[in-house]
Amino acid sequence: MKYRSVFDIIGPVMVGPSSSHTAGAAKIGRMARKLLGVRPEQAVVTLYGSFAETYRGHGTDVAIAAGLLDFDESSQQLPEALKIAEQVGMHVRFEADTRTPVDQPNTARISIAAGERQLELVGVSIGGGKIEITEVNGFSISLSGSNPALLVLHHDKYGAVAEVAGLIAQHEMNISYMEVSRQEKGQLALMIIQTDEEIGEELPSEISGLPNILNVAVLS
Amino acid sequence: MFQTVDELIKMASEQRLSISEVMIRTEMETTGKSREAILSKMADQLLVMEQAVHRGIHEDIKSRSGLSGGDARLLKRYIEGGQMLSGSVLLGAVSNAMATNEVNAAMGTICATPTAGSAGVVPGVLFGLKNKLNPTHEAMVNFLFTAGAFGFVIANNASISGAAGGCQAEIGSATGMAAAAAVEMAGGTPEQSAHAMAIALGNMLGLICDPVAGLVEAPCVKRNAIGASNAIVAADMALAGIKSIIPCDEVIDAMYRVGRMMPTALRETALGGLADTKTGRELKKRIFGSAPSSSGVKEQ
């Protein structure tokens, strides 16, 4: 089941004009921002499919910039995101790729950097403001949004996974699916943890405080 | 948890519950949240809808492109003149639906039902029926749970994305949801709700998504208008005892399959239909020209 809650259908409350091209786009941008952990200095956004054809009309560019600024889809600042980005020195470049075929019509690839930090993420807006994440830093993942999920970027060190799992258990939450990927032994790794229960605000902030953890994002 | 309309209706009938009550209980079970929290969140969504309708009817709304804004007010004044060919309930719903989508096009705040482009239909019908049925606040909140229950089945078994399934998946779905909820509010049975939904969605099959210049304005605002009127007519038909020959779940499946057959040009790419007419192309050129729409953005 892609949609879990009645509020996926009667909602979200958002700034117009499009749930998939505006609200969904803002969520993809914000997911990238959360995983980077800080406001990006540079961003290159490649848009595919219907995103590429209609992004200007739908304000998809504005919405992704808003997400990168950590605004949510109902933020009254969303329409001004490109101006605000310029003011705070966040350089965003959009590229419309109408040639590369994509599996799903509303796909965006976001590459962001701040100082030494870098992140690349591919997100898909599936309709009604719901998103899926299909790639993070070259890790091919499949986050359908069918369950709430935590994305945890961490150093590949002993105990990192156990400590996160321990915190989840303390919150009396059940892990329904878990996946750990890494680029090289001892380097950067990504945990994807799906839970049966909704993820509140406390758990992600507690996980962020653990040693070896870089950043945490929630897909709800 | 229900996967199909058939299961939803069975749950309601066997437990002698309304569709909205089945949806509320399902939401409690899936999310672990309390009834109060769920009802209060839906009341918040209702308030956002009411505010959007109010803005569209009372304020001078104009989108950045100039393609939409002001039609809801025009219609409202026409209704007040009393010379309309149809009725004030029907046209009131239409006016509310357009008001919502005009606010949406102007980057105002709305509640997606099930999407932003189709956000006018459900509140349009709800506030259109308010004067006729005098519902309690609770009944209005329940209207949204019933609409949500039917939308939930469509979203999980077909699609609510214009880019995936065309306008039938967005305004078609919204129309079916509104029709089903209108039946419950008017005192109809769960079965009648399902027939209203099947009739309404069945009448929207094949509807393409062809936004002029890629903007959620033309024809979207007027399609929400027609969706709202279609929903009320379908609800009246079902309340009269008229049944859909094809069961609701099969209509949803047909919608999904029609969407799969639809060429990309007719699925929110602004490359076909009304977007690709002489006037549609000229408008796109006038609005965007060759320059980027927003400062600081380069396009390749």
XYZ file of C-alpha atoms in Angstrom:
520
model
C 0.000 0.000 0.000
C 1.621 3.199 -1.200
C -0.777 5.436 0.718
C -1.255 4.624 4.394
C -3.203 7.436 5.930
C -6.436 9.265 5.145
C -4.332 12.435 5.380
C -2.324 11.304 2.350
C -5.621 11.749 0.484
C -7.212 14.662 2.375
C -3.956 16.594 2.541
C -1.319 17.791 2.667
C -2.117 21.406 3.454
C 0.227 23.141 1.057
C 1.066 26.147 -1.029
C -0.177 25.635 -4.617
C -0.243 24.948 -7.436
C 0.616 21.220 -7.702
C 0.811 18.447 -5.102
C 3.212 16.378 -7.192
C 5.184 19.190 -8.845
C 5.215 21.646 -5.929
C 4.581 19.888 -2.567
C 6.286 16.612 -3.583
C 9.204 18.545 -5.070
C 9.616 20.534 -1.835
C 9.676 17.264 0.139
C 12.398 15.783 -2.101
C 14.487 18.950 -1.664
C 14.006 18.905 2.092
C 14.967 15.224 2.302
C 18.281 16.056 0.578
C 18.802 18.987 2.947
C 18.160 16.815 6.019
C 20.666 14.196 4.863
C 23.317 16.824 4.153
C 22.676 18.210 7.624
C 23.323 21.860 6.778
C 22.169 24.398 4.222
C 23.881 23.643 0.906
C 26.141 26.250 -0.682
C 25.822 24.721 -4.131
C 23.030 22.690 -5.654
C 22.578 21.168 -9.088
C 19.108 19.816 -9.744
C 18.333 17.690 -12.794
C 14.667 17.277 -13.648
C 13.262 14.423 -15.722
C 9.944 13.493 -17.343
C 6.962 15.724 -16.587
C 9.128 17.638 -14.071
C 11.433 18.619 -16.961
C 8.575 19.626 -19.260
C 6.484 21.682 -16.847
C 8.661 22.718 -13.908
C 8.442 26.451 -14.552
C 4.668 26.483 -14.640
C 4.340 24.412 -11.491
C 7.041 26.197 -9.534
C 8.958 22.900 -9.169
C 12.243 24.834 -9.150
C 10.952 27.207 -6.469
C 9.685 24.263 -4.405
C 12.935 22.271 -4.542
C 14.865 25.397 -3.547
C 12.394 25.842 -0.668
C 13.032 22.256 0.463
C 16.796 22.841 0.323
C 16.210 25.863 2.565
C 14.395 23.498 4.987
C 10.935 25.017 4.358
C 8.018 22.607 4.351
C 5.304 22.427 1.706
C 2.934 24.705 3.623
C 5.511 27.420 4.374
C 4.358 30.895 3.393
C 7.982 31.586 2.378
C 7.874 28.859 -0.284
C 6.929 31.144 -3.215
C 9.946 33.379 -2.433
C 12.457 30.510 -2.123
C 14.584 31.411 -5.156
C 15.000 34.984 -3.956
C 15.777 33.841 -0.419
C 18.313 31.323 -1.795
C 20.094 34.141 -3.579
C 20.063 36.336 -0.471
C 21.599 33.652 1.748
C 24.174 32.628 -0.846
C 22.775 29.243 -1.815
C 23.515 28.775 -5.510
C 20.987 26.538 -7.241
C 21.154 25.488 -10.868
C 18.336 23.630 -12.612
C 18.774 21.426 -15.641
C 15.825 20.024 -17.561
C 16.684 16.646 -19.081
C 13.858 15.769 -21.446
C 15.856 13.071 -23.254
C 16.886 10.493 -20.651
C 13.990 8.064 -20.188
C 12.906 7.557 -16.571
C 10.780 4.842 -14.983
C 8.529 7.346 -13.218
C 7.367 10.665 -14.692
C 8.294 13.075 -11.901
C 11.916 12.378 -11.062
C 14.586 14.761 -9.727
C 18.300 14.213 -9.089
C 19.725 16.608 -6.508
C 23.475 17.080 -5.987
C 24.320 19.386 -3.114
C 27.456 20.439 -1.314
C 28.502 22.579 1.638
C 32.224 22.788 2.404
C 33.478 19.201 2.561
C 30.008 17.722 2.724
C 28.406 16.328 -0.415
C 25.190 14.493 -1.121
C 23.407 13.168 -4.166
C 19.823 11.948 -4.014
C 17.208 10.837 -6.515
C 13.579 11.330 -5.581
C 10.288 10.619 -7.305
C 7.018 12.426 -6.699
C 4.285 9.812 -7.039
C 1.150 11.970 -6.662
C -0.819 13.769 -3.974
C 2.390 15.060 -2.378
C 3.836 11.596 -1.609
C 7.449 10.893 -2.554
C 9.789 7.947 -2.949
C 13.572 7.995 -2.689
C 15.349 5.721 -5.168
C 19.017 6.621 -4.730
C 21.261 8.204 -2.064
C 24.987 8.799 -2.747
C 25.000 6.136 -5.424
C 23.237 3.598 -3.159
C 20.287 2.274 -5.045
C 17.434 2.075 -2.576
C 13.732 1.556 -2.772
C 11.840 3.618 -0.262
C 8.255 3.393 -1.343
C 6.847 5.353 1.547
C 4.626 2.371 2.351
C 6.007 2.483 5.904
C 7.534 5.344 7.866
C 11.310 5.255 7.381
C 14.505 6.620 8.864
C 17.501 7.328 6.649
C 20.680 7.469 8.690
C 23.982 8.505 7.131
C 26.851 7.269 9.331
C 30.499 6.243 9.556
C 30.999 2.529 8.973
C 32.179 1.760 12.539
C 31.585 -1.036 15.064
C 28.366 -0.691 16.968
C 26.805 2.091 14.895
C 23.941 -0.100 13.724
C 23.421 -1.696 17.146
C 23.197 1.670 18.872
C 20.567 2.962 16.456
C 18.582 -0.282 16.753
C 18.837 0.005 20.548
C 17.334 3.490 20.540
C 14.480 2.338 18.325
C 13.776 -0.504 20.760
C 13.769 1.933 23.686
C 11.021 3.858 21.891
C 9.088 0.556 21.719
C 9.023 0.671 17.967
C 9.185 -2.299 15.645
C 11.583 -2.433 12.677
C 9.790 -3.938 9.692
C 12.704 -3.658 7.265
C 16.340 -2.642 7.512
C 19.125 -2.250 5.012
C 22.729 -1.047 5.400
C 24.823 -0.032 2.415
C 28.318 1.400 2.273
C 30.670 2.614 -0.377
C 33.899 1.158 1.095
C 34.711 -0.662 4.319
C 35.254 1.830 7.120
C 33.885 4.740 5.101
C 30.449 6.287 4.752
C 27.377 4.095 5.120
C 23.623 4.477 4.916
C 21.045 2.765 7.115
C 17.486 2.548 5.907
C 15.096 1.542 8.628
C 11.381 1.123 8.096
C 9.145 0.955 11.133
C 5.578 -0.127 11.788
C 4.912 2.929 13.940
C 4.953 6.615 13.024
C 8.299 8.258 13.775
C 8.042 11.254 16.096
C 10.515 14.102 16.474
C 12.430 12.740 19.492
C 13.886 9.592 17.951
C 15.675 11.262 15.009
C 17.222 13.870 17.279
C 18.397 11.168 19.726
C 19.934 9.190 16.857
C 21.709 12.340 15.623
C 23.361 12.596 19.044
C 24.974 9.135 18.814
C 28.671 8.834 17.945
C 29.431 7.982 14.282
C 26.098 9.354 13.071
C 26.269 12.107 10.463
C 22.669 12.925 9.612
C 19.161 11.587 9.957
C 16.118 12.137 7.760
C 12.572 10.848 8.159
C 10.259 9.769 5.353
C 6.695 9.647 6.631
C -7.851 -2.264 6.845
C -9.671 -2.301 3.512
C -8.101 -2.649 0.074
C -11.170 -2.332 -2.116
C -14.483 -0.478 -2.151
C -16.181 -3.833 -1.836
C -14.322 -4.561 1.431
C -15.051 -1.036 2.676
C -18.782 -1.433 2.048
C -18.806 -4.901 3.689
C -17.037 -3.556 6.783
C -19.555 -0.725 7.035
C -22.594 -2.954 6.477
C -21.518 -5.829 8.745
C -20.576 -3.579 11.643
C -23.460 -1.182 10.961
C -21.099 1.752 10.670
C -20.923 4.698 8.322
C -18.046 4.805 5.809
C -16.563 7.761 7.680
C -16.545 5.770 10.942
C -14.791 2.834 9.226
C -12.166 5.277 7.935
C -11.643 6.842 11.374
C -11.218 3.422 13.020
C -8.846 2.269 10.276
C -6.754 5.407 10.718
C -6.563 4.805 14.498
C -5.442 1.230 13.884
C -2.814 2.069 11.233
C -1.228 5.078 12.893
C -1.791 4.316 16.569
C -3.108 7.857 17.037
C -6.098 8.715 19.211
C -9.559 9.414 17.834
C -9.315 12.988 19.170
C -6.017 13.640 17.381
C -7.365 12.279 14.098
C -10.650 14.200 14.300
C -8.822 17.385 15.242
C -6.401 17.081 12.305
C -9.318 16.613 9.902
C -11.020 19.671 11.405
C -7.813 21.604 10.635
C -7.954 20.442 6.984
C -11.611 21.553 6.854
C -10.648 24.993 8.110
C -7.962 25.385 5.425
C -10.563 24.443 2.805
C -13.080 26.939 4.165
C -10.479 29.713 4.165
C -9.457 28.960 0.563
C -13.083 29.034 -0.610
C -13.640 32.285 1.270
C -10.545 33.913 -0.252
C -11.485 32.852 -3.774
C -15.018 34.225 -3.431
C -14.234 37.440 -1.551
C -10.740 38.493 -2.592
C -9.434 39.643 -5.914
C -7.339 36.581 -6.820
C -5.165 36.606 -9.896
C -2.431 34.122 -10.782
C 1.024 35.305 -11.848
C 0.413 34.250 -15.437
C -2.969 35.981 -15.551
C -4.587 32.799 -16.907
C -6.858 32.343 -13.907
C -8.614 34.258 -11.147
C -11.930 36.024 -10.727
C -14.221 33.441 -12.330
C -15.525 32.143 -8.989
C -16.632 35.688 -8.117
C -18.246 36.161 -11.527
C -20.280 33.018 -11.035
C -21.201 33.980 -7.473
C -22.611 37.304 -8.682
C -24.503 35.521 -11.446
C -26.081 33.169 -8.890
C -27.129 36.157 -6.771
C -28.866 37.587 -9.864
C -31.199 34.581 -9.680
C -31.466 33.982 -13.425
C -29.426 30.763 -13.580
C -30.515 27.867 -15.730
C -29.535 25.157 -13.226
C -29.816 25.625 -9.454
C -28.123 27.540 -6.696
C -26.841 24.411 -4.890
C -25.161 23.073 -8.021
C -23.720 26.419 -9.088
C -22.709 27.244 -5.531
C -20.616 24.068 -5.465
C -19.114 25.000 -8.826
C -18.277 28.493 -7.626
C -16.617 27.148 -4.448
C -14.620 24.626 -6.441
C -13.315 27.314 -8.785
C -12.525 29.614 -5.854
C -10.283 26.929 -4.330
C -8.420 26.269 -7.549
C -7.971 29.963 -8.290
C -6.334 30.356 -4.865
C -4.193 27.300 -5.616
C -3.057 28.709 -8.981
C -2.053 31.948 -7.253
C 0.271 29.907 -4.941
C -2.137 30.313 -2.052
C -2.635 27.734 0.718
C -5.017 24.867 0.010
C -5.605 21.313 1.180
C -4.842 18.742 -1.527
C -7.930 16.506 -2.044
C -6.484 14.218 -3.339
C -4.124 16.556 -5.213
C -3.678 20.315 -5.485
C -4.824 20.449 -9.107
C -8.054 18.701 -8.086
C -8.373 20.446 -4.708
C -11.580 22.288 -5.626
C -14.028 19.442 -6.131
C -14.382 17.991 -2.599
C -14.611 21.316 -0.706
C -16.685 22.767 -3.544
C -19.335 20.079 -3.120
C -19.118 20.124 0.691
C -19.644 23.873 1.061
C -22.122 23.836 -1.818
C -24.309 21.340 0.056
C -23.920 23.143 3.369
C -26.797 25.565 2.748
C -29.067 22.790 1.527
C -28.397 20.140 4.202
C -27.361 22.315 7.199
C -24.830 19.737 8.424
C -23.232 19.861 11.879
C -19.506 20.530 12.092
C -19.071 16.826 12.874
C -20.973 15.842 9.739
C -18.734 18.111 7.656
C -15.609 16.513 9.118
C -17.122 13.082 8.424
C -17.720 14.107 4.799
C -13.926 14.385 4.465
C -13.312 10.969 6.046
C -15.767 9.366 3.615
C -14.198 11.161 0.646
C -10.798 10.089 1.981
C -11.845 6.424 2.302
C -12.817 6.220 -1.376
C -9.734 8.205 -2.437
C -7.579 5.840 -0.405
C -8.800 2.855 -2.449
C -8.215 4.699 -5.743
C -4.723 5.866 -4.743
C -3.629 2.359 -3.711
C -5.228 0.432 -6.577
C -4.892 2.937 -9.420
C -3.339 6.399 -9.242
C -4.071 9.972 -8.206
C -1.296 11.462 -10.337
C -2.029 13.323 -13.573
C 1.493 12.553 -14.749
C 0.794 8.853 -14.283
C -2.905 8.548 -15.185
C -4.153 11.807 -16.710
C -6.823 14.159 -15.345
C -9.201 11.220 -14.766
C -6.810 10.167 -11.964
C -6.951 13.602 -10.330
C -10.255 15.385 -10.969
C -11.898 12.065 -11.873
C -10.886 10.657 -8.470
C -11.898 13.837 -6.643
C -15.298 13.737 -8.360
C -15.900 10.127 -7.316
C -14.812 10.891 -3.745
C -17.104 13.923 -3.501
C -20.069 12.038 -4.963
C -19.687 9.215 -2.433
C -19.351 11.629 0.491
C -22.342 13.691 -0.675
C -24.507 10.537 -0.603
C -23.520 9.786 3.016
C -24.171 13.375 4.094
C -27.592 13.271 2.449
C -28.479 10.103 4.384
C -27.811 7.481 1.700
C -26.411 3.991 2.298
C -22.778 2.865 1.878
C -23.855 0.938 -1.254
C -25.347 4.120 -2.698
C -22.073 5.912 -1.976
C -20.219 3.263 -3.981
C -22.673 3.599 -6.881
C -22.336 7.394 -6.846
C -18.572 7.065 -6.966
C -18.734 4.505 -9.794
C -21.120 6.696 -11.814
C -19.068 9.865 -11.258
C -15.662 8.324 -12.000
C -17.095 6.346 -14.895
C -18.177 9.616 -16.470
C -14.645 11.022 -16.223
C -12.807 8.051 -17.772
C -10.309 8.991 -20.439
C -9.990 12.592 -19.341
C -6.511 13.798 -20.282
C -4.171 16.126 -18.378
C -3.219 18.937 -20.767
C -2.376 22.085 -18.802
C -1.800 25.160 -20.976
C 1.834 26.291 -20.570
C 2.184 23.550 -17.930
C 0.286 25.700 -15.436
C -2.365 24.297 -13.086
C -4.883 26.832 -14.387
C -6.409 26.178 -17.803
C -8.289 23.929 -18.112
C -7.814 22.797 -14.482
C -9.957 25.443 -12.766
C -12.940 24.783 -15.038
C -12.458 21.013 -14.856
C -12.817 21.288 -11.079
C -16.038 23.188 -11.770
C -17.384 20.406 -13.969
C -16.138 17.798 -11.473
C -18.171 19.400 -8.678
C -21.360 19.479 -10.752
C -20.795 15.916 -11.979
C -20.365 14.775 -8.345
C -23.679 16.284 -7.226
C -25.568 14.865 -10.202
C -24.037 11.399 -9.636
C -24.957 11.602 -5.929
C -28.549 12.527 -6.808
C -28.736 9.628 -9.270
C -27.470 7.150 -6.670
C -29.853 8.532 -4.023
C -32.680 7.995 -6.524
C -31.743 4.300 -6.541
C -29.870 4.268 -9.861
C -27.044 1.735 -9.879
C -23.798 1.645 -11.800
C -23.808 -1.377 -14.105
C -20.039 -1.776 -13.590
C -19.072 -2.226 -9.907
C -17.034 0.570 -8.328
C -13.782 -1.419 -7.966
C -13.928 -2.388 -11.640
C -14.423 1.260 -12.633
C -11.292 2.114 -10.602
C -9.392 -0.668 -12.338
C -10.607 0.574 -15.734
C -9.394 4.074 -14.846
C -5.973 2.651 -14.009
C -5.745 0.717 -17.253
C -6.934 3.670 -19.364
C -4.201 5.742 -17.700
C -1.586 3.143 -18.631
C -2.698 3.332 -22.267
C -2.560 7.125 -22.334
C 0.370 8.572 -24.309
C 2.888 10.719 -22.420
C 1.778 13.830 -24.323
C -1.590 13.609 -22.546
C -0.218 13.083 -19.034
C 0.772 16.452 -17.573
C 3.627 17.163 -19.961
C 1.796 20.101 -21.608
C 2.614 18.561 -25.003
C -0.904 17.588 -26.117
C -4.605 18.404 -25.894
C -5.552 22.011 -25.090
C -1.903 22.828 -24.287
C -0.972 21.993 -27.872
C -3.562 24.190 -29.610
C -2.716 27.394 -31.509
C -3.859 29.547 -28.592
C -2.324 27.218 -26.002
C 1.091 27.466 -27.660
C 0.791 31.254 -28.044
C -0.074 31.631 -24.367
C 2.937 29.565 -23.383
C 5.157 31.816 -25.497
C 3.595 34.956 -24.059
C 3.967 33.780 -20.454
C 7.447 32.295 -20.586
C 8.946 33.614 -23.824
C 12.458 32.252 -24.093
C 13.676 33.739 -20.828
C 13.717 31.741 -17.586
C 10.734 32.322 -15.351
C 12.666 33.040 -12.213
C 15.744 35.094 -11.519
C 18.915 33.265 -10.642
C 17.903 30.126 -12.489
C 19.689 28.856 -15.530
C 18.128 26.389 -17.847
C 19.943 24.069 -20.202
